[in-house]
Amino acid sequence: MKKQKLSLYVAGALLSMSGGAQAATDMTFGGYIKADVMFSDYGNGAPDSGSLSRQFYVPGTIYGTTGNGKQVVDFQARESRFNFKTVTDLEGHKLTGFIELDFMTHTDGNERVSNSYSPRIRHAFVSYDNWTVGQTWTTFQNPGALPENLDFVGAAEGTPFVRQSLLRYTSGNWQFSIENPETTVTPLGGGGRITSGSGVVPDFVGRYNFSAASGSAFSVAAIVRQLDLEQVVGTTTYDTSELGYGVSFAGVIPVGKDDLKFTATYGEGLGRYMALNYANAGVLDTNGEIQTIKSFGGFVSYRHWWSEQWRSSVTLSGFSADNDVALTGGAVNKEAYSGYVNLLFSPSKPLTFGVEFMHALNEREDGSDGDLNRIMFSAKYAL
């Protein structure tokens, strides 16, 4: 997700240890500059300029706006990012700090004059030996298995995709973490999403990473979480909780110089952990209690190298939620699918030009749907 080329080495007085010992710190700047041009065709009319799906594909945002034109073009450099990393050797102990910013998702700028957008924190964490604390990828996700797509996420409905604050311990192939809890619930009969940050129980995640002699790399992750809603919604006071869980299997398999990447995830009450919260974790029943929603998602992506400079990826992704329509109503999201094919050219290692075609289809329980066809051109320079 990041590339680094500039390193500064500072020794001696940067950090003093007890007893007069001194430490050496390696400081690294990285990131990339990326410019995109996207020609999009929305089946039901394009969302307004600046809307999230005009920045990248987000399942659930492509149903369109009736009355708007269907075909639009968007230019952006929002995905450009900058990161700063330090690594310090403290007498045999490794101390790492990392922070990264980009400019995605914000709507605080405009396209009339300056196209200025606020930076946002992607990662901000500190690691000391086996411990990591701060904001980074959830342990439930394997970011190394993400496909090489020009779209910001790529296979958005088929993968866990969450960055959040956590405390993680790593021991060999094992990782265990407690992570920030947040519950999303559908009201009885449907309606606007209820988001709850109540409750004191963090999400618990465990992951095991392993590899094969062939060079294949795999991970198996499991999550257990408490869905909790303790708040007043309208004139109703809710005080309910339910157990959610999920498992995810991901991998990268070399095929000669090519590779095959995949992720498959199943759970009850996963909600925001899958498909960028395309479906909620649960729905309220007639007694005001949370009933979990089952969901399954996955993707497969094959990358082929035509030469040292040319390569292509073909990606298929899908997600399905098992809604109880008697509780959720028919306006909730049911299924989402997308497919991608691209051609990338790197005349030198830090520079990449590419073109990608994607097609996405989203469907609600009532049968209404939205589709998106997009051709995307990108230029990327890794710092």
Coordinates of C-alpha atoms in Angstrom, one line a residue:
M1 CA 0.0 0.0 0.0
K2 CA 3.0 2.3 0.3
K3 CA 6.5 2.6 -1.2
Q4 CA 9.5 4.3 0.3
K5 CA 12.7 5.6 -1.3
L6 CA 14.1 8.4 0.9
S7 CA 15.7 7.3 4.2
L8 CA 17.5 9.5 6.8
Y9 CA 19.6 7.9 9.5
V10 CA 20.0 9.8 12.7
A11 CA 22.2 8.4 15.5
G12 CA 23.4 9.6 18.9
A13 CA 21.5 12.4 20.6
L14 CA 18.1 11.8 19.0
L15 CA 17.1 9.5 21.8
S16 CA 18.9 9.0 25.1
M17 CA 18.4 5.8 27.1
S18 CA 18.8 5.4 30.9
G19 CA 22.4 4.9 31.9
G20 CA 23.6 7.2 29.1
A21 CA 23.0 4.8 26.3
Q22 CA 22.0 6.2 23.0
A23 CA 19.8 4.8 20.2
A24 CA 19.8 5.0 16.4
T25 CA 16.6 6.1 14.6
D26 CA 15.8 5.3 11.0
M27 CA 13.3 7.9 9.6
T28 CA 11.6 7.2 6.3
F29 CA 9.2 9.3 4.1
G30 CA 6.9 7.5 1.6
G31 CA 3.6 7.5 -0.2
Y32 CA 2.6 8.3 -3.7
I33 CA 1.0 10.8 -6.1
K34 CA -1.9 9.4 -8.0
A35 CA -4.2 11.1 -10.6
D36 CA -7.4 9.5 -11.8
V37 CA -9.8 10.3 -14.7
M38 CA -13.1 8.3 -14.4
F39 CA -15.8 8.0 -17.1
S40 CA -18.9 6.6 -15.4
D41 CA -22.3 5.5 -16.5
Y42 CA -24.9 5.1 -13.8
G43 CA -28.0 3.1 -14.8
N44 CA -30.4 5.3 -12.8
G45 CA -28.7 8.7 -13.0
A46 CA -25.4 9.8 -11.5
P47 CA -25.1 10.9 -7.9
D48 CA -24.3 14.6 -7.4
S49 CA -20.8 15.9 -7.9
G50 CA -18.6 15.2 -4.9
S51 CA -20.7 12.2 -3.7
L52 CA -18.8 9.3 -2.4
S53 CA -19.3 7.0 -5.4
R54 CA -17.9 9.7 -7.7
Q55 CA -14.6 9.2 -5.8
F56 CA -14.5 5.4 -5.8
Y57 CA -16.9 2.4 -5.9
V58 CA -18.8 2.0 -2.6
P59 CA -21.5 -0.7 -2.6
G60 CA -24.9 0.9 -1.9
T61 CA -24.1 4.3 -3.4
I62 CA -24.7 3.5 -7.0
Y63 CA -28.5 3.4 -7.1
G64 CA -28.3 6.8 -8.6
T65 CA -30.3 10.0 -8.5
T66 CA -33.4 10.2 -10.7
G67 CA -33.4 13.1 -13.0
N68 CA -29.6 13.5 -13.1
G69 CA -27.6 12.6 -16.2
K70 CA -26.3 9.1 -16.4
Q71 CA -22.9 9.7 -17.8
V72 CA -20.3 11.8 -16.0
V73 CA -16.5 12.3 -15.9
D74 CA -14.5 13.0 -12.8
F75 CA -10.8 14.1 -12.4
Q76 CA -9.2 13.8 -9.0
A77 CA -5.9 13.4 -7.2
R78 CA -7.5 12.6 -3.8
E79 CA -5.9 9.2 -3.4
S80 CA -2.4 10.7 -3.2
R81 CA -0.9 10.0 0.2
F82 CA 2.1 10.8 2.4
N83 CA 3.5 8.8 5.3
F84 CA 6.3 9.1 7.8
K85 CA 7.9 6.2 9.7
T86 CA 10.5 5.9 12.4
V87 CA 12.2 2.8 13.6
T88 CA 14.4 2.9 16.7
D89 CA 16.6 0.2 18.2
L90 CA 16.3 0.5 21.9
E91 CA 19.1 -1.9 23.1
G92 CA 17.5 -4.9 21.3
H93 CA 13.9 -3.6 21.5
K94 CA 12.3 -2.3 18.3
L95 CA 10.2 0.9 18.6
T96 CA 8.2 1.9 15.4
G97 CA 6.0 4.9 14.8
F98 CA 4.0 5.3 11.6
I99 CA 1.5 8.0 10.4
E100 CA -0.1 8.3 7.0
L101 CA -2.5 10.8 5.4
D102 CA -4.6 11.0 2.3
F103 CA -7.5 13.1 1.0
M104 CA -10.3 10.6 0.3
T105 CA -14.0 10.6 1.3
H106 CA -14.2 14.3 2.3
T107 CA -16.8 16.6 0.7
D108 CA -15.5 19.8 2.3
G109 CA -14.0 21.0 -1.0
N110 CA -15.6 21.8 -4.3
E111 CA -14.8 21.4 -8.0
R112 CA -15.5 25.1 -8.9
V113 CA -12.2 26.7 -8.1
S114 CA -9.6 25.1 -5.9
N115 CA -10.6 21.4 -5.6
S116 CA -9.1 21.5 -2.1
Y117 CA -9.9 18.7 0.4
S118 CA -8.9 18.1 4.0
P119 CA -6.3 15.5 4.8
R120 CA -7.5 12.5 6.9
I121 CA -5.6 10.0 9.0
R122 CA -5.3 6.6 7.5
H123 CA -2.8 5.1 9.9
A124 CA -1.4 6.4 13.2
F125 CA 0.2 3.8 15.4
V126 CA 3.2 2.9 17.6
S127 CA 4.7 -0.6 17.9
Y128 CA 7.0 -1.8 20.6
D129 CA 8.4 -5.3 19.9
N130 CA 5.3 -7.5 19.6
W131 CA 2.8 -4.8 20.7
T132 CA 0.9 -2.4 18.4
V133 CA -1.4 0.4 19.6
G134 CA -3.1 3.1 17.5
Q135 CA -5.1 3.2 14.2
T136 CA -4.3 0.7 11.5
W137 CA -5.9 -2.2 9.5
T138 CA -8.2 -4.4 11.6
T139 CA -6.6 -7.7 12.4
F140 CA -9.7 -9.3 10.7
Q141 CA -8.5 -8.1 7.3
N142 CA -5.5 -9.3 5.3
P143 CA -4.5 -6.2 3.3
G144 CA -1.7 -8.2 1.5
A145 CA -4.4 -10.2 -0.3
L146 CA -6.1 -7.1 -1.9
P147 CA -6.1 -7.1 -5.7
E148 CA -4.0 -4.7 -7.7
N149 CA -6.9 -2.5 -9.0
L150 CA -6.9 1.2 -9.9
D151 CA -10.2 1.7 -8.0
F152 CA -9.4 2.9 -4.5
V153 CA -10.5 -0.4 -2.8
G154 CA -11.2 -2.8 -5.6
A155 CA -13.4 -5.8 -4.9
A156 CA -15.1 -3.6 -2.2
E157 CA -18.0 -5.9 -1.5
G158 CA -15.8 -9.0 -1.3
T159 CA -13.4 -8.1 1.4
P160 CA -13.2 -7.0 5.0
F161 CA -12.0 -3.4 4.9
V162 CA -11.7 -1.4 8.2
R163 CA -9.1 0.8 9.7
Q164 CA -9.6 1.6 13.4
S165 CA -7.9 2.0 16.7
L166 CA -6.8 -1.2 18.4
L167 CA -4.3 -2.9 20.7
R168 CA -2.6 -5.9 19.1
Y169 CA -0.2 -8.5 20.2
T170 CA 1.8 -10.6 17.7
S171 CA 3.6 -13.9 18.6
G172 CA 5.1 -15.7 15.6
N173 CA 2.3 -16.5 13.2
W174 CA -0.4 -15.5 15.7
Q175 CA -2.0 -12.1 16.2
F176 CA -4.6 -11.2 18.8
S177 CA -6.3 -7.8 19.2
I178 CA -9.0 -5.8 21.0
E179 CA -10.5 -3.2 18.7
N180 CA -12.9 -0.3 18.6
P181 CA -16.5 -1.4 18.8
E182 CA -19.3 0.2 16.7
T183 CA -22.7 -1.2 16.0
T184 CA -24.9 -0.6 13.0
V185 CA -28.6 -1.6 13.1
T186 CA -31.6 -1.5 10.8
P187 CA -34.8 -0.2 12.5
L188 CA -37.8 -2.5 12.5
G189 CA -39.5 -2.2 9.1
G190 CA -36.5 -0.4 7.6
G191 CA -35.4 3.2 7.6
G192 CA -32.2 5.1 8.3
R193 CA -29.3 3.2 9.8
I194 CA -28.9 3.4 13.6
T195 CA -25.3 3.7 14.6
S196 CA -24.4 3.0 18.2
G197 CA -21.1 3.4 20.0
S198 CA -22.6 2.4 23.4
G199 CA -21.3 -0.6 25.3
V200 CA -17.9 -1.3 27.0
V201 CA -16.9 -4.6 25.3
P202 CA -14.3 -4.2 22.6
D203 CA -14.3 -6.4 19.4
F204 CA -12.0 -9.4 19.8
V205 CA -10.0 -10.6 16.8
G206 CA -7.5 -13.5 16.3
R207 CA -5.6 -14.3 13.2
Y208 CA -3.1 -17.0 12.1
N209 CA -0.8 -16.4 9.2
F210 CA 1.0 -19.2 7.5
S211 CA 2.8 -20.1 4.2
A212 CA 3.6 -23.1 2.1
A213 CA 6.8 -24.3 0.5
S214 CA 5.5 -23.1 -2.9
G215 CA 5.6 -19.5 -1.7
S216 CA 1.8 -19.3 -1.1
A217 CA 0.8 -17.1 1.9
F218 CA -2.5 -17.6 3.8
S219 CA -4.4 -16.2 6.8
V220 CA -7.3 -17.3 8.8
A221 CA -9.0 -14.8 11.0
A222 CA -11.9 -14.9 13.5
I223 CA -13.9 -12.1 15.2
V224 CA -16.3 -12.1 18.2
R225 CA -18.1 -8.9 18.9
Q226 CA -21.0 -7.6 21.0
L227 CA -23.6 -5.7 19.2
D228 CA -25.0 -3.1 21.6
L229 CA -27.7 -0.5 21.4
E230 CA -28.4 1.7 24.4
Q231 CA -30.0 4.9 23.3
V232 CA -33.2 6.8 22.5
V233 CA -34.3 6.6 18.9
G234 CA -37.2 8.9 18.2
T235 CA -39.5 8.2 21.2
T236 CA -38.3 4.7 21.9
T237 CA -35.6 3.8 24.4
Y238 CA -33.5 0.8 23.4
D239 CA -31.3 -1.4 25.7
T240 CA -30.3 -4.5 23.8
S241 CA -27.2 -6.5 22.9
E242 CA -26.4 -9.6 20.8
L243 CA -23.3 -11.6 20.0
G244 CA -21.8 -11.3 16.5
Y245 CA -19.0 -13.4 15.0
G246 CA -17.3 -14.1 11.7
V247 CA -14.4 -16.0 10.0
S248 CA -12.3 -15.0 7.0
F249 CA -9.8 -16.9 4.9
A250 CA -7.4 -15.1 2.6
G251 CA -4.4 -15.9 0.5
V252 CA -1.9 -15.2 -2.2
I253 CA -0.9 -18.1 -4.5
P254 CA 2.1 -17.7 -6.9
V255 CA 1.4 -19.1 -10.4
G256 CA 4.8 -18.8 -12.0
K257 CA 5.4 -15.1 -12.2
D258 CA 1.7 -14.5 -11.9
D259 CA -0.4 -14.7 -8.7
L260 CA -3.9 -15.5 -7.6
K261 CA -5.4 -13.5 -4.7
F262 CA -8.6 -14.3 -2.8
T263 CA -10.6 -13.7 0.3
A264 CA -13.8 -15.5 1.6
T265 CA -15.7 -14.2 4.7
Y266 CA -18.8 -15.4 6.5
G267 CA -20.5 -14.2 9.7
E268 CA -23.5 -13.2 11.7
G269 CA -23.5 -9.5 12.8
L270 CA -20.4 -8.5 10.8
G271 CA -22.0 -5.3 9.6
R272 CA -19.4 -2.6 9.0
Y273 CA -16.6 -5.1 8.7
M274 CA -17.7 -6.3 5.3
A275 CA -18.4 -4.5 2.0
L276 CA -18.0 -1.0 3.5
N277 CA -21.1 -1.6 5.7
Y278 CA -23.3 -2.4 2.7
A279 CA -25.5 -4.4 5.2
N280 CA -26.0 -3.6 8.8
A281 CA -24.9 -6.0 11.6
G282 CA -28.4 -6.5 12.9
V283 CA -32.1 -5.5 12.7
L284 CA -34.5 -4.7 15.6
D285 CA -37.4 -7.0 16.1
T286 CA -40.9 -6.3 17.5
N287 CA -39.6 -6.6 21.1
G288 CA -36.8 -4.0 20.4
E289 CA -34.1 -6.7 20.5
I290 CA -31.2 -7.0 18.0
Q291 CA -31.4 -9.9 15.6
T292 CA -28.1 -10.5 13.7
I293 CA -27.9 -10.5 9.9
K294 CA -25.9 -13.3 8.2
S295 CA -23.7 -12.3 5.4
F296 CA -21.1 -13.8 3.0
G297 CA -18.6 -12.1 0.7
G298 CA -15.5 -12.9 -1.3
F299 CA -13.4 -12.1 -4.3
V300 CA -10.8 -13.8 -6.5
S301 CA -8.2 -11.9 -8.6
Y302 CA -5.7 -13.2 -11.1
R303 CA -2.7 -11.0 -12.0
H304 CA -0.8 -11.8 -15.2
W305 CA 2.6 -10.3 -16.1
W306 CA 2.8 -9.8 -19.9
S307 CA 6.4 -8.6 -19.5
E308 CA 8.7 -6.9 -17.0
Q309 CA 6.7 -3.7 -17.5
W310 CA 3.2 -4.8 -18.5
R311 CA 0.7 -6.6 -16.3
S312 CA -3.1 -7.1 -16.0
S313 CA -5.5 -8.2 -13.2
V314 CA -9.0 -9.7 -13.6
T315 CA -11.1 -9.5 -10.4
L316 CA -14.5 -10.8 -9.6
S317 CA -16.2 -9.9 -6.3
G318 CA -19.5 -10.5 -4.6
F319 CA -21.5 -10.1 -1.4
S320 CA -24.9 -11.4 -0.1
A321 CA -26.9 -10.6 3.0
D322 CA -29.5 -12.9 4.5
N323 CA -32.1 -10.4 5.6
D324 CA -35.3 -11.2 7.4
V325 CA -37.5 -9.1 5.2
A326 CA -40.4 -9.3 7.7
L327 CA -38.1 -7.2 10.0
T328 CA -36.0 -5.2 7.7
G329 CA -38.5 -4.3 5.0
G330 CA -37.7 -4.5 1.3
A331 CA -35.6 -1.4 0.9
V332 CA -32.4 -2.9 2.5
N333 CA -29.4 -4.0 0.5
K334 CA -29.4 -7.7 -0.5
E335 CA -26.6 -8.4 -3.0
A336 CA -23.7 -6.6 -4.6
Y337 CA -21.3 -7.8 -7.4
S338 CA -18.5 -6.2 -9.3
G339 CA -15.9 -7.2 -11.9
Y340 CA -12.7 -5.5 -13.1
V341 CA -10.1 -5.9 -15.8
N342 CA -7.1 -3.6 -16.2
L343 CA -3.8 -3.1 -18.0
L344 CA -0.9 -1.5 -16.2
F345 CA 2.4 -0.2 -17.6
S346 CA 5.4 0.7 -15.5
P347 CA 8.2 2.2 -17.6
S348 CA 10.3 2.4 -14.4
K349 CA 9.6 0.9 -11.0
P350 CA 8.1 4.0 -9.2
L351 CA 5.9 5.0 -12.2
T352 CA 2.7 3.3 -13.3
F353 CA 0.1 4.2 -16.0
G354 CA -3.1 2.2 -16.2
V355 CA -6.5 1.8 -17.6
E356 CA -9.3 -0.2 -15.9
F357 CA -12.9 -1.2 -16.7
M358 CA -15.3 -2.1 -14.0
H359 CA -18.9 -3.1 -13.8
A360 CA -20.9 -3.2 -10.6
L361 CA -24.5 -4.2 -9.8
N362 CA -26.3 -3.6 -6.4
E363 CA -29.7 -5.0 -5.6
R364 CA -32.2 -4.4 -2.8
E365 CA -34.6 -7.0 -1.3
D366 CA -37.5 -5.4 -3.1
G367 CA -35.9 -6.1 -6.5
S368 CA -34.8 -2.5 -7.2
D369 CA -31.2 -2.2 -8.4
G370 CA -28.5 0.1 -9.6
D371 CA -25.6 -0.5 -11.9
L372 CA -22.3 1.3 -12.7
N373 CA -20.0 1.0 -15.6
R374 CA -16.7 2.9 -15.3
I375 CA -13.5 3.3 -17.3
M376 CA -10.7 4.7 -15.2
F377 CA -7.3 6.1 -16.3
S378 CA -4.6 6.5 -13.7
A379 CA -1.1 7.8 -13.3
K380 CA 0.8 7.0 -10.1
Y381 CA 4.3 8.0 -8.9
A382 CA 5.6 6.2 -5.8
L383 CA 7.7 8.4 -3.6

